[in-house]
Amino acid sequence: MIDGQTLHDEIRTLALERNAVILAHNYQRGEVQDVADFVGDSLGLARQAAATEANVIVFAGVHFMAETAKILSPDKTVLMPEPRAGCPMADMMSAADLAVWRDQNPGVPVVTYVNSTAEVKALTDVCVTSANAVAVVRALDAKRILFGPDRNLAHWVGRSLPGVEVIPWDGYCPIHDQVTVEQVLEAKQRHPGAEVVAHPECRPEVVDIADAVLSTSQMLAYAAGSSAEELIVVTEAGLLHGLAKAAPGKRFVNLSPEMLCPNMKVTTIEKVRDCLLDLTGAIEVAEDTRVRALAAVERMVAIG
Ligand code: 13P
Ligand code: SF4
């Protein structure tokens, strides 16, 4: 068996030989995050994918993230070490669903969370991520919007912008939506004085009792700047790896061992090496879909 350091070094050498950049989401396994050139949230990684000069983008994340990279950088080879890594929420709204919903609400702007397929993005006016959803919808200056697929992020946007009627699609993240108020209150009782940071994919009643509602990378910055010595982290457990690096003196409490996204964990460091060796796992998007999806993603990037 090859030891971790050898594998790490092999991957870095291969990345150099292939002129590849390795992008990893904040929920990836620690050793995958450590071998990446950039680790970030959906927005940060999309920006990296758009800006890179590498020929190859190895995307350690889930399918919609790699697809967004391909939408932004069609001339690059975008590889997923484990192409079967999907996002169940993204599959909760199909393009056919959205087309019907849009036709039922003529003239109402369609705002879509990036956790969606390229086909859905292609029917969208503007995309958002958890980091910029409120800012992008504010900039739209609309009275009513359709928002999918995440009903919880839709609620968070509506709560943050009282003048906007946010009509939600009924999708959700199985990992974040399962969190209950009781779990958070119990954690607060066990850790008095700790601050609660929650992802906006959590249910409204959970978000209501959080001290801060943030994207994954925003949580890293918040933890580093917070005066609290202990934080209760209400998001996927992979973030704890980055939190320990971002704020080494602090204590982080993972709300529950069930906060694990299996799709984020199927990518292993061995699979990163194999995909660089064989250049397998290429992500493709049909050109007409890509061009329409790009308009929605670019509108988002321009605003926030
Ligand atoms: P972030 O963009 O905040 O990293 O969130 C992505 C995601 O899939 C959360 O479940
Ligand atoms: Fe999708 Fe939830 Fe996993 Fe994020 S944590 S990739 S929203 S299933």
mmCIF file of N, CA, C and O and ligand atoms in Angstrom, residues 25-27 40-43 62 64-65 87 89 113-115 129-131 173 175-176 199-201 214-218 235-236 261 264, ligand 1:
data_model
loop_
_atom_site.group_PDB
_atom_site.id
_atom_site.type_symbol
_atom_site.label_atom_id
_atom_site.label_comp_id
_atom_site.label_asym_id
_atom_site.label_seq_id
_atom_site.Cartn_x
_atom_site.Cartn_y
_atom_site.Cartn_z
ATOM 1 N N HIS A 25 -14.025 20.865 -3.122
ATOM 2 C CA HIS A 25 -15.035 21.526 -2.282
ATOM 3 C C HIS A 25 -14.691 21.325 -0.810
ATOM 4 O O HIS A 25 -14.031 20.348 -0.425
ATOM 5 N N ASN A 26 -15.177 22.265 0.005
ATOM 6 C CA ASN A 26 -14.935 22.243 1.455
ATOM 7 C C ASN A 26 -15.438 20.983 2.169
ATOM 8 O O ASN A 26 -15.102 20.775 3.329
ATOM 9 N N TYR A 27 -16.288 20.179 1.524
ATOM 10 C CA TYR A 27 -16.795 18.947 2.156
ATOM 11 C C TYR A 27 -15.984 17.712 1.784
ATOM 12 O O TYR A 27 -16.305 16.610 2.230
ATOM 13 N N GLY A 40 -12.730 25.370 -1.741
ATOM 14 C CA GLY A 40 -13.667 26.473 -1.557
ATOM 15 C C GLY A 40 -15.109 26.064 -1.588
ATOM 16 O O GLY A 40 -15.442 24.871 -1.606
ATOM 17 N N ASP A 41 -15.986 27.082 -1.580
ATOM 18 C CA ASP A 41 -17.428 26.844 -1.714
ATOM 19 C C ASP A 41 -17.782 26.875 -3.206
ATOM 20 O O ASP A 41 -16.905 27.087 -4.062
ATOM 21 N N SER A 42 -19.053 26.700 -3.509
ATOM 22 C CA SER A 42 -19.462 26.620 -4.924
ATOM 23 C C SER A 42 -19.062 27.871 -5.687
ATOM 24 O O SER A 42 -18.594 27.789 -6.824
ATOM 25 N N LEU A 43 -19.242 29.029 -5.067
ATOM 26 C CA LEU A 43 -18.939 30.283 -5.761
ATOM 27 C C LEU A 43 -17.436 30.439 -5.985
ATOM 28 O O LEU A 43 -16.982 30.748 -7.085
ATOM 29 N N VAL A 62 -19.138 17.554 -6.383
ATOM 30 C CA VAL A 62 -20.264 16.806 -6.963
ATOM 31 C C VAL A 62 -20.557 17.340 -8.365
ATOM 32 O O VAL A 62 -20.028 18.382 -8.776
ATOM 33 N N PHE A 64 -22.861 18.858 -10.204
ATOM 34 C CA PHE A 64 -23.277 20.193 -10.671
ATOM 35 C C PHE A 64 -22.115 21.178 -10.594
ATOM 36 O O PHE A 64 -22.059 22.138 -11.366
ATOM 37 N N MET A 65 -21.166 20.952 -9.687
ATOM 38 C CA MET A 65 -20.031 21.863 -9.547
ATOM 39 C C MET A 65 -19.087 21.720 -10.744
ATOM 40 O O MET A 65 -18.623 22.720 -11.317
ATOM 41 N N CYS A 87 -25.739 15.255 -6.694
ATOM 42 C CA CYS A 87 -26.345 15.983 -5.573
ATOM 43 C C CYS A 87 -27.845 15.699 -5.652
ATOM 44 O O CYS A 87 -28.501 16.124 -6.613
ATOM 45 N N MET A 89 -30.314 16.983 -4.271
ATOM 46 C CA MET A 89 -31.163 18.173 -4.412
ATOM 47 C C MET A 89 -31.248 18.624 -5.870
ATOM 48 O O MET A 89 -32.315 19.002 -6.357
ATOM 49 N N TYR A 113 -30.695 28.006 -7.742
ATOM 50 C CA TYR A 113 -29.507 27.645 -6.955
ATOM 51 C C TYR A 113 -28.562 26.862 -7.871
ATOM 52 O O TYR A 113 -29.023 26.031 -8.662
ATOM 53 N N VAL A 114 -27.258 27.093 -7.735
ATOM 54 C CA VAL A 114 -26.312 26.360 -8.601
ATOM 55 C C VAL A 114 -26.392 24.850 -8.407
ATOM 56 O O VAL A 114 -25.946 24.093 -9.267
ATOM 57 N N ASN A 115 -26.948 24.414 -7.289
ATOM 58 C CA ASN A 115 -27.162 22.971 -7.071
ATOM 59 C C ASN A 115 -28.313 22.515 -7.967
ATOM 60 O O ASN A 115 -29.423 22.228 -7.534
ATOM 61 N N THR A 129 -25.588 31.171 -5.514
ATOM 62 C CA THR A 129 -25.028 30.167 -4.613
ATOM 63 C C THR A 129 -25.466 30.550 -3.197
ATOM 64 O O THR A 129 -26.076 31.614 -2.988
ATOM 65 N N SER A 130 -25.088 29.726 -2.233
ATOM 66 C CA SER A 130 -25.451 30.056 -0.851
ATOM 67 C C SER A 130 -24.731 31.333 -0.396
ATOM 68 O O SER A 130 -25.188 32.024 0.498
ATOM 69 N N ALA A 131 -23.602 31.647 -1.047
ATOM 70 C CA ALA A 131 -22.808 32.815 -0.632
ATOM 71 C C ALA A 131 -23.412 34.129 -1.117
ATOM 72 O O ALA A 131 -23.179 35.178 -0.510
ATOM 73 N N CYS A 173 -31.953 19.631 0.632
ATOM 74 C CA CYS A 173 -30.748 18.814 0.803
ATOM 75 C C CYS A 173 -31.024 17.799 1.906
ATOM 76 O O CYS A 173 -31.308 18.196 3.047
ATOM 77 N N ILE A 175 -29.125 16.158 3.709
ATOM 78 C CA ILE A 175 -28.184 16.246 4.834
ATOM 79 C C ILE A 175 -28.566 17.408 5.763
ATOM 80 O O ILE A 175 -28.598 17.257 6.981
ATOM 81 N N HIS A 176 -28.850 18.559 5.184
ATOM 82 C CA HIS A 176 -29.149 19.739 6.003
ATOM 83 C C HIS A 176 -30.599 19.777 6.477
ATOM 84 O O HIS A 176 -30.892 20.290 7.557
ATOM 85 N N HIS A 199 -25.759 26.466 7.749
ATOM 86 C CA HIS A 199 -25.852 26.659 6.295
ATOM 87 C C HIS A 199 -27.306 26.971 5.948
ATOM 88 O O HIS A 199 -28.217 26.405 6.569
ATOM 89 N N PRO A 200 -27.536 27.849 4.951
ATOM 90 C CA PRO A 200 -28.938 28.203 4.635
ATOM 91 C C PRO A 200 -29.748 27.064 4.020
ATOM 92 O O PRO A 200 -30.945 27.233 3.783
ATOM 93 N N GLU A 201 -29.136 25.903 3.779
ATOM 94 C CA GLU A 201 -29.919 24.732 3.349
ATOM 95 C C GLU A 201 -30.653 24.087 4.529
ATOM 96 O O GLU A 201 -31.419 23.143 4.341
ATOM 97 N N LEU A 214 -24.508 31.076 6.760
ATOM 98 C CA LEU A 214 -23.383 31.346 5.865
ATOM 99 C C LEU A 214 -23.102 30.191 4.914
ATOM 100 O O LEU A 214 -23.402 29.023 5.226
ATOM 101 N N SER A 215 -22.470 30.510 3.780
ATOM 102 C CA SER A 215 -21.944 29.466 2.892
ATOM 103 C C SER A 215 -20.755 28.804 3.595
ATOM 104 O O SER A 215 -20.263 29.298 4.621
ATOM 105 N N THR A 216 -20.251 27.735 3.014
ATOM 106 C CA THR A 216 -19.164 27.016 3.690
ATOM 107 C C THR A 216 -17.903 27.881 3.826
ATOM 108 O O THR A 216 -17.304 27.943 4.908
ATOM 109 N N SER A 217 -17.518 28.566 2.756
ATOM 110 C CA SER A 217 -16.298 29.392 2.862
ATOM 111 C C SER A 217 -16.532 30.598 3.763
ATOM 112 O O SER A 217 -15.614 31.046 4.469
ATOM 113 N N GLN A 218 -17.753 31.118 3.748
ATOM 114 C CA GLN A 218 -18.055 32.225 4.677
ATOM 115 C C GLN A 218 -17.922 31.751 6.127
ATOM 116 O O GLN A 218 -17.524 32.509 7.000
ATOM 117 N N THR A 235 -23.415 22.099 9.461
ATOM 118 C CA THR A 235 -23.256 21.787 8.033
ATOM 119 C C THR A 235 -22.501 20.468 7.934
ATOM 120 O O THR A 235 -22.209 19.828 8.949
ATOM 121 N N GLU A 236 -22.180 20.082 6.706
ATOM 122 C CA GLU A 236 -21.545 18.784 6.477
ATOM 123 C C GLU A 236 -20.179 18.720 7.183
ATOM 124 O O GLU A 236 -19.426 19.718 7.228
ATOM 125 N N CYS A 261 -22.295 13.954 3.720
ATOM 126 C CA CYS A 261 -22.868 13.823 2.378
ATOM 127 C C CYS A 261 -22.141 12.671 1.683
ATOM 128 O O CYS A 261 -20.957 12.813 1.347
ATOM 129 N N MET A 264 -20.246 13.497 -1.447
ATOM 130 C CA MET A 264 -18.999 14.255 -1.302
ATOM 131 C C MET A 264 -17.853 13.340 -0.875
ATOM 132 O O MET A 264 -16.689 13.691 -1.039
HETATM 133 P P1 13P B 1 -21.469 25.991 -0.487
HETATM 134 O O1 13P B 1 -21.563 26.671 -1.805
HETATM 135 O O2 13P B 1 -21.847 26.858 0.674
HETATM 136 O O3 13P B 1 -20.122 25.370 -0.296
HETATM 137 O O4 13P B 1 -22.563 24.829 -0.455
HETATM 138 C C1 13P B 1 -22.609 23.801 -1.382
HETATM 139 C C2 13P B 1 -23.412 22.679 -0.926
HETATM 140 O O5 13P B 1 -23.645 21.746 -1.655
HETATM 141 C C3 13P B 1 -23.944 22.719 0.424
HETATM 142 O O6 13P B 1 -24.586 21.533 0.711
#
